[in-house]
Short mmCIF file of C-alpha atoms in Angstrom, two decimals:
data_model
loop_
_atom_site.label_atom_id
_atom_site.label_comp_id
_atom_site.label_asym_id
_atom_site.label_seq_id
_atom_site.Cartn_x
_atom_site.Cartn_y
_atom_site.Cartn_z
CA UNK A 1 39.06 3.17 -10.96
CA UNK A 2 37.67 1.79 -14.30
CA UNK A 3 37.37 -2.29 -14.00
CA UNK A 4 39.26 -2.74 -16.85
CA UNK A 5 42.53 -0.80 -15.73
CA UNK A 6 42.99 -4.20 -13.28
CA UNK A 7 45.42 -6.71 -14.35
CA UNK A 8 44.25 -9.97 -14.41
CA UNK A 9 45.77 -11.13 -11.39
CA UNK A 10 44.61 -8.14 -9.44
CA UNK A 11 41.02 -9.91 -10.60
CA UNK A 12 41.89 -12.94 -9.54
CA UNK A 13 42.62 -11.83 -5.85
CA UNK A 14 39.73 -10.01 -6.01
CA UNK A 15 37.53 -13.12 -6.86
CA UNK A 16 38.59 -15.54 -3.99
CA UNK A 17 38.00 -12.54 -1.43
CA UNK A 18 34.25 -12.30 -2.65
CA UNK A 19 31.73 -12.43 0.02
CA UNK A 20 28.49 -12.38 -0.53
CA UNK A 21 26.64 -10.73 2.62
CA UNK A 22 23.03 -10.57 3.22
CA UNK A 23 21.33 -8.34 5.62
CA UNK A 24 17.96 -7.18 6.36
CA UNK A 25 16.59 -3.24 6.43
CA UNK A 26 17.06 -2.83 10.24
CA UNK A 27 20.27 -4.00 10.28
CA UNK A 28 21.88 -2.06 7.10
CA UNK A 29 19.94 1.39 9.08
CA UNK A 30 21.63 0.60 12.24
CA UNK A 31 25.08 0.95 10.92
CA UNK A 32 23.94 5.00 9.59
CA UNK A 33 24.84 7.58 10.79
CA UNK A 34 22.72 9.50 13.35
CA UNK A 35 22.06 12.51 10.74
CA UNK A 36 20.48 10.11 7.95
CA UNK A 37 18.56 8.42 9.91
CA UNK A 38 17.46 11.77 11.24
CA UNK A 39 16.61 12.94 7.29
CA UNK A 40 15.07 9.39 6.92
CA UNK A 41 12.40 10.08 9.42
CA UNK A 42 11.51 13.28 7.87
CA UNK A 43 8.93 11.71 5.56
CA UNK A 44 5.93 9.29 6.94
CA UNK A 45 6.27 6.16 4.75
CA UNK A 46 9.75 5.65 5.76
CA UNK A 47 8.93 5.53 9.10
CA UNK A 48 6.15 3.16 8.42
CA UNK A 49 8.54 0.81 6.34
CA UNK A 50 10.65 0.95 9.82
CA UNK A 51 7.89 0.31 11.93
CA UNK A 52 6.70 -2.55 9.82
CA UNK A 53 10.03 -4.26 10.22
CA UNK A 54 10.59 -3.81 13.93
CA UNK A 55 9.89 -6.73 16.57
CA UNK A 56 6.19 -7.18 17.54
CA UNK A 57 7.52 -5.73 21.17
CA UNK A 58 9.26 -2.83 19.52
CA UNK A 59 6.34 -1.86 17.84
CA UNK A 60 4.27 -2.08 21.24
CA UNK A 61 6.74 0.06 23.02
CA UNK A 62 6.57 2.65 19.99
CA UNK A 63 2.23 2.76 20.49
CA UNK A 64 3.00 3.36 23.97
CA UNK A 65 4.89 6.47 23.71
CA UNK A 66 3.68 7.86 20.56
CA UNK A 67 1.32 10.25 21.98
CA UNK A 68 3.44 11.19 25.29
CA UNK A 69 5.41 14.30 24.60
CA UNK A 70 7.70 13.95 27.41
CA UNK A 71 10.13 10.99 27.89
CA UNK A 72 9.56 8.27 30.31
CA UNK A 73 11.92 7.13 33.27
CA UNK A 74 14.14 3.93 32.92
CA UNK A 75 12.32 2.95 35.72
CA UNK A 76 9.04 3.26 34.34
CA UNK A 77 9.72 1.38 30.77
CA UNK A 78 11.50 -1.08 33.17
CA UNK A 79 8.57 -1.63 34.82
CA UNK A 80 6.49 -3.12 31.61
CA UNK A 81 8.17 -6.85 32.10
CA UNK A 82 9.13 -9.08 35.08
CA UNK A 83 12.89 -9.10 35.20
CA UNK A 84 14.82 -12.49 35.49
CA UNK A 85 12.37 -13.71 32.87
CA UNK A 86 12.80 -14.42 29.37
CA UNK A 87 10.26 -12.17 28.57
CA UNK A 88 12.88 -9.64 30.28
CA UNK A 89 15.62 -10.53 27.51
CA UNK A 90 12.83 -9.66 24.80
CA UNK A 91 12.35 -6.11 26.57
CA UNK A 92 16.06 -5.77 26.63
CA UNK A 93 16.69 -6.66 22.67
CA UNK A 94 13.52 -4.35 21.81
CA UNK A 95 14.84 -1.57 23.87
CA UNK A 96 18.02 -2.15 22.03
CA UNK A 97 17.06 -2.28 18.71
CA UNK A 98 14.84 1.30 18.71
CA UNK A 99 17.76 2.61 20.12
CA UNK A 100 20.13 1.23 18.07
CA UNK A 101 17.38 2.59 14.89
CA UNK A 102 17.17 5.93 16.63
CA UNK A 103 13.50 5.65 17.06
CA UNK A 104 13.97 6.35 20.65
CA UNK A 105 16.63 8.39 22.10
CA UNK A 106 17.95 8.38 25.78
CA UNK A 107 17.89 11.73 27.30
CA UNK A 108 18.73 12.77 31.20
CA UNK A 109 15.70 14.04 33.35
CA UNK A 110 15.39 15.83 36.51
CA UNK A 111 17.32 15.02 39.40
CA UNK A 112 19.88 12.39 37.89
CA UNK A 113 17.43 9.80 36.51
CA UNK A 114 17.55 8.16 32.51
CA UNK A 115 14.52 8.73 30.37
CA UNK A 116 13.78 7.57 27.11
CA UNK A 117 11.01 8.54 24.45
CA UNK A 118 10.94 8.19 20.56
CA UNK A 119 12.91 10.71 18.61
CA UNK A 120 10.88 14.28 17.25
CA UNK A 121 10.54 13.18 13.55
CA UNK A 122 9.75 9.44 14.21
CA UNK A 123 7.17 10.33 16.57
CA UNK A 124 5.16 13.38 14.44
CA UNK A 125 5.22 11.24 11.17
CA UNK A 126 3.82 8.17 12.73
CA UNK A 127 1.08 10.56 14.43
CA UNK A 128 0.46 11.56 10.78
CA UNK A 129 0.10 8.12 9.38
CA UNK A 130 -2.82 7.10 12.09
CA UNK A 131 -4.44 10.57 12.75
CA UNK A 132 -4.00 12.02 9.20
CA UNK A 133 -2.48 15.10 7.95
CA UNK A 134 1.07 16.35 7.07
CA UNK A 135 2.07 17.13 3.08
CA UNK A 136 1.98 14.52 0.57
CA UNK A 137 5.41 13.00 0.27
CA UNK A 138 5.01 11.66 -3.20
CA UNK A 139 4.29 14.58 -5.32
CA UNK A 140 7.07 17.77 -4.33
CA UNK A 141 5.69 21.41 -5.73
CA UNK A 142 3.30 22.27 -8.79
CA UNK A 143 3.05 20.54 -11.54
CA UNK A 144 1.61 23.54 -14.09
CA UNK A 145 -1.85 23.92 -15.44
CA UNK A 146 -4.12 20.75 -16.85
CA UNK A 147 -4.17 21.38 -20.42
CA UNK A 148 -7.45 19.02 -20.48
CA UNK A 149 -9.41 20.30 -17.23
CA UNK A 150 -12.95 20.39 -17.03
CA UNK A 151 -15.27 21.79 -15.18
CA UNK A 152 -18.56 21.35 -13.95
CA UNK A 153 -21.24 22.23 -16.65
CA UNK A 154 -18.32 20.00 -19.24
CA UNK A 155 -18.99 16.99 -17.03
CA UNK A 156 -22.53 17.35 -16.52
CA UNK A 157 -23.00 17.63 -20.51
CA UNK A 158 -20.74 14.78 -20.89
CA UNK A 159 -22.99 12.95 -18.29
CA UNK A 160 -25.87 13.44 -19.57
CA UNK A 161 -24.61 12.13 -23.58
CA UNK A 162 -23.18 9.52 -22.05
CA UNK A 163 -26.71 8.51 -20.60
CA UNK A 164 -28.70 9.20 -23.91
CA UNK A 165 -26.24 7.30 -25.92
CA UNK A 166 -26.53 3.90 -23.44
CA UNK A 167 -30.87 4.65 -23.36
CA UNK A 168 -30.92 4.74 -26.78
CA UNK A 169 -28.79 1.23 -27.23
CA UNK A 170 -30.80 -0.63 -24.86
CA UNK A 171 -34.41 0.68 -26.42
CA UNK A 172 -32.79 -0.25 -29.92
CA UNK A 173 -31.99 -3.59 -28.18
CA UNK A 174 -35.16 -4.24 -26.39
CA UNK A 175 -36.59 -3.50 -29.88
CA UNK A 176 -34.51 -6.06 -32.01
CA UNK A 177 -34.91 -8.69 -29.49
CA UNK A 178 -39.02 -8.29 -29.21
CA UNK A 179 -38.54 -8.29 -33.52
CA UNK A 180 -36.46 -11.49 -33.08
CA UNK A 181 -38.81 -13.13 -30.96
CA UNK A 182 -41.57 -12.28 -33.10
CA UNK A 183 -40.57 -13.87 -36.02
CA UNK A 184 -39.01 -16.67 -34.30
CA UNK A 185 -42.77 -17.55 -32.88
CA UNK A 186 -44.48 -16.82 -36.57
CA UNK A 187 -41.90 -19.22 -38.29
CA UNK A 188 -43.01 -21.84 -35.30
CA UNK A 189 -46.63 -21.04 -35.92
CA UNK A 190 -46.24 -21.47 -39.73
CA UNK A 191 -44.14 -24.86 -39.45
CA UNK A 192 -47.47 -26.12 -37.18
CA UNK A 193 -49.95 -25.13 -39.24
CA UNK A 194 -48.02 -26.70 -42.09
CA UNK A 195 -47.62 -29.96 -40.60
CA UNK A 196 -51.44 -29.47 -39.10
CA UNK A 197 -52.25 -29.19 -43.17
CA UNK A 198 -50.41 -32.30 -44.40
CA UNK A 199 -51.35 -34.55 -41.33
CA UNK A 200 -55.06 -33.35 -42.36
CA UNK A 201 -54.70 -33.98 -46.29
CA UNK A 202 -52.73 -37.68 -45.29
CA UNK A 203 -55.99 -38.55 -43.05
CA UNK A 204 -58.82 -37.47 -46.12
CA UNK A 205 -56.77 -39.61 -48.53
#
């Protein structure tokens, strides 16, 4: 209901059960649910902003079964770290945390086994961030007509004005600055032969 419809006690109660809670991306998408996430993945730059946040190991594992269209045995993934290491735990808490992001989902292969791979839409938008392609995201259906388009022979006449008009500035440039130099040099020569005359008149006194 409206805030103000709360008696002042009710506000009261309300104030000393405050918390304050701070959680990073990863952890406000893992509580989702599985068909947001699903819409989330849809479009490629919020899979990037997921990738970007994930655990350096996390993102290895993701490069590693990007391009692999089938999943991959528990064993196998298993296989990439030494077990009773801590290097093992790491592998654990990655595997976790894609799962837990569904980035990759657990699926049953033949004859019994676990695989896992990285979900449909995760996997074909990252393709299309490193190979290129897709729809742009950004800007959704047509935006009409350009009331100001141009074509070619416009720009090539505009080009060419624009040229004309910046020749003409630096000839009328090169011009004022020769003019400038000119009579900066006469004034010096005059000034000389000035004191030249006076030094000449002091010496036939």
């Amino acid at each position: 209901g409206y805030p103000g419809t709360l008696k002042k006690n009710d506000w009261a109660i309300l104030k000393m059960n405050e918390k304050v809670v701070s959680i990073d991306l990863l952890t406000y998408l893992q509580d989702l649910p599985a068909a947001v996430l699903s819409s989330l993945y849809q479009h490629s730059a919020s899979c990037l902003a997921v990738f970007s946040e994930l655990p350096e190991l996390a993102q290895q594992y993701v490069m590693r079964m990007l391009f692999l269209e089938q999943p991959l045995p528990l064993s196998v993934v298993g296989s990439w770290v030494q077990h009773g290491t801590e290097n093992h735990k790491l592998h654990q808490e990655a595997l976790s945390k894609l799962q837990n992001l569904r980035v990759c989902e657990t699926v049953p292969l033949v004859g019994g086994q676990q695989g896992v791979g990285l979900s449909p839409a995760f996997r074909t938008n990252i393709r299309v961030l490193i190979c290129g392609g897709g729809t742009p995201w950004a800007l959704v259906g047509h935006t009409g007509e350009d009331k100001h388009a141009r074509d070619v022979s416009f720009l090539s006449t505009y080009a060419d004005k624009q040229w004309e008009v910046r020749v003409q500035c630096s000839c009328r440039y090169l011009y004022r600055q020769r003019a400038f130099n000119a009579t900066k040099y006469w004034c010096c020569f005059s000034m000389a032969s000035h004191d030249k005359a006076n030094e000449e008149g002091k010496l036939a006194n």
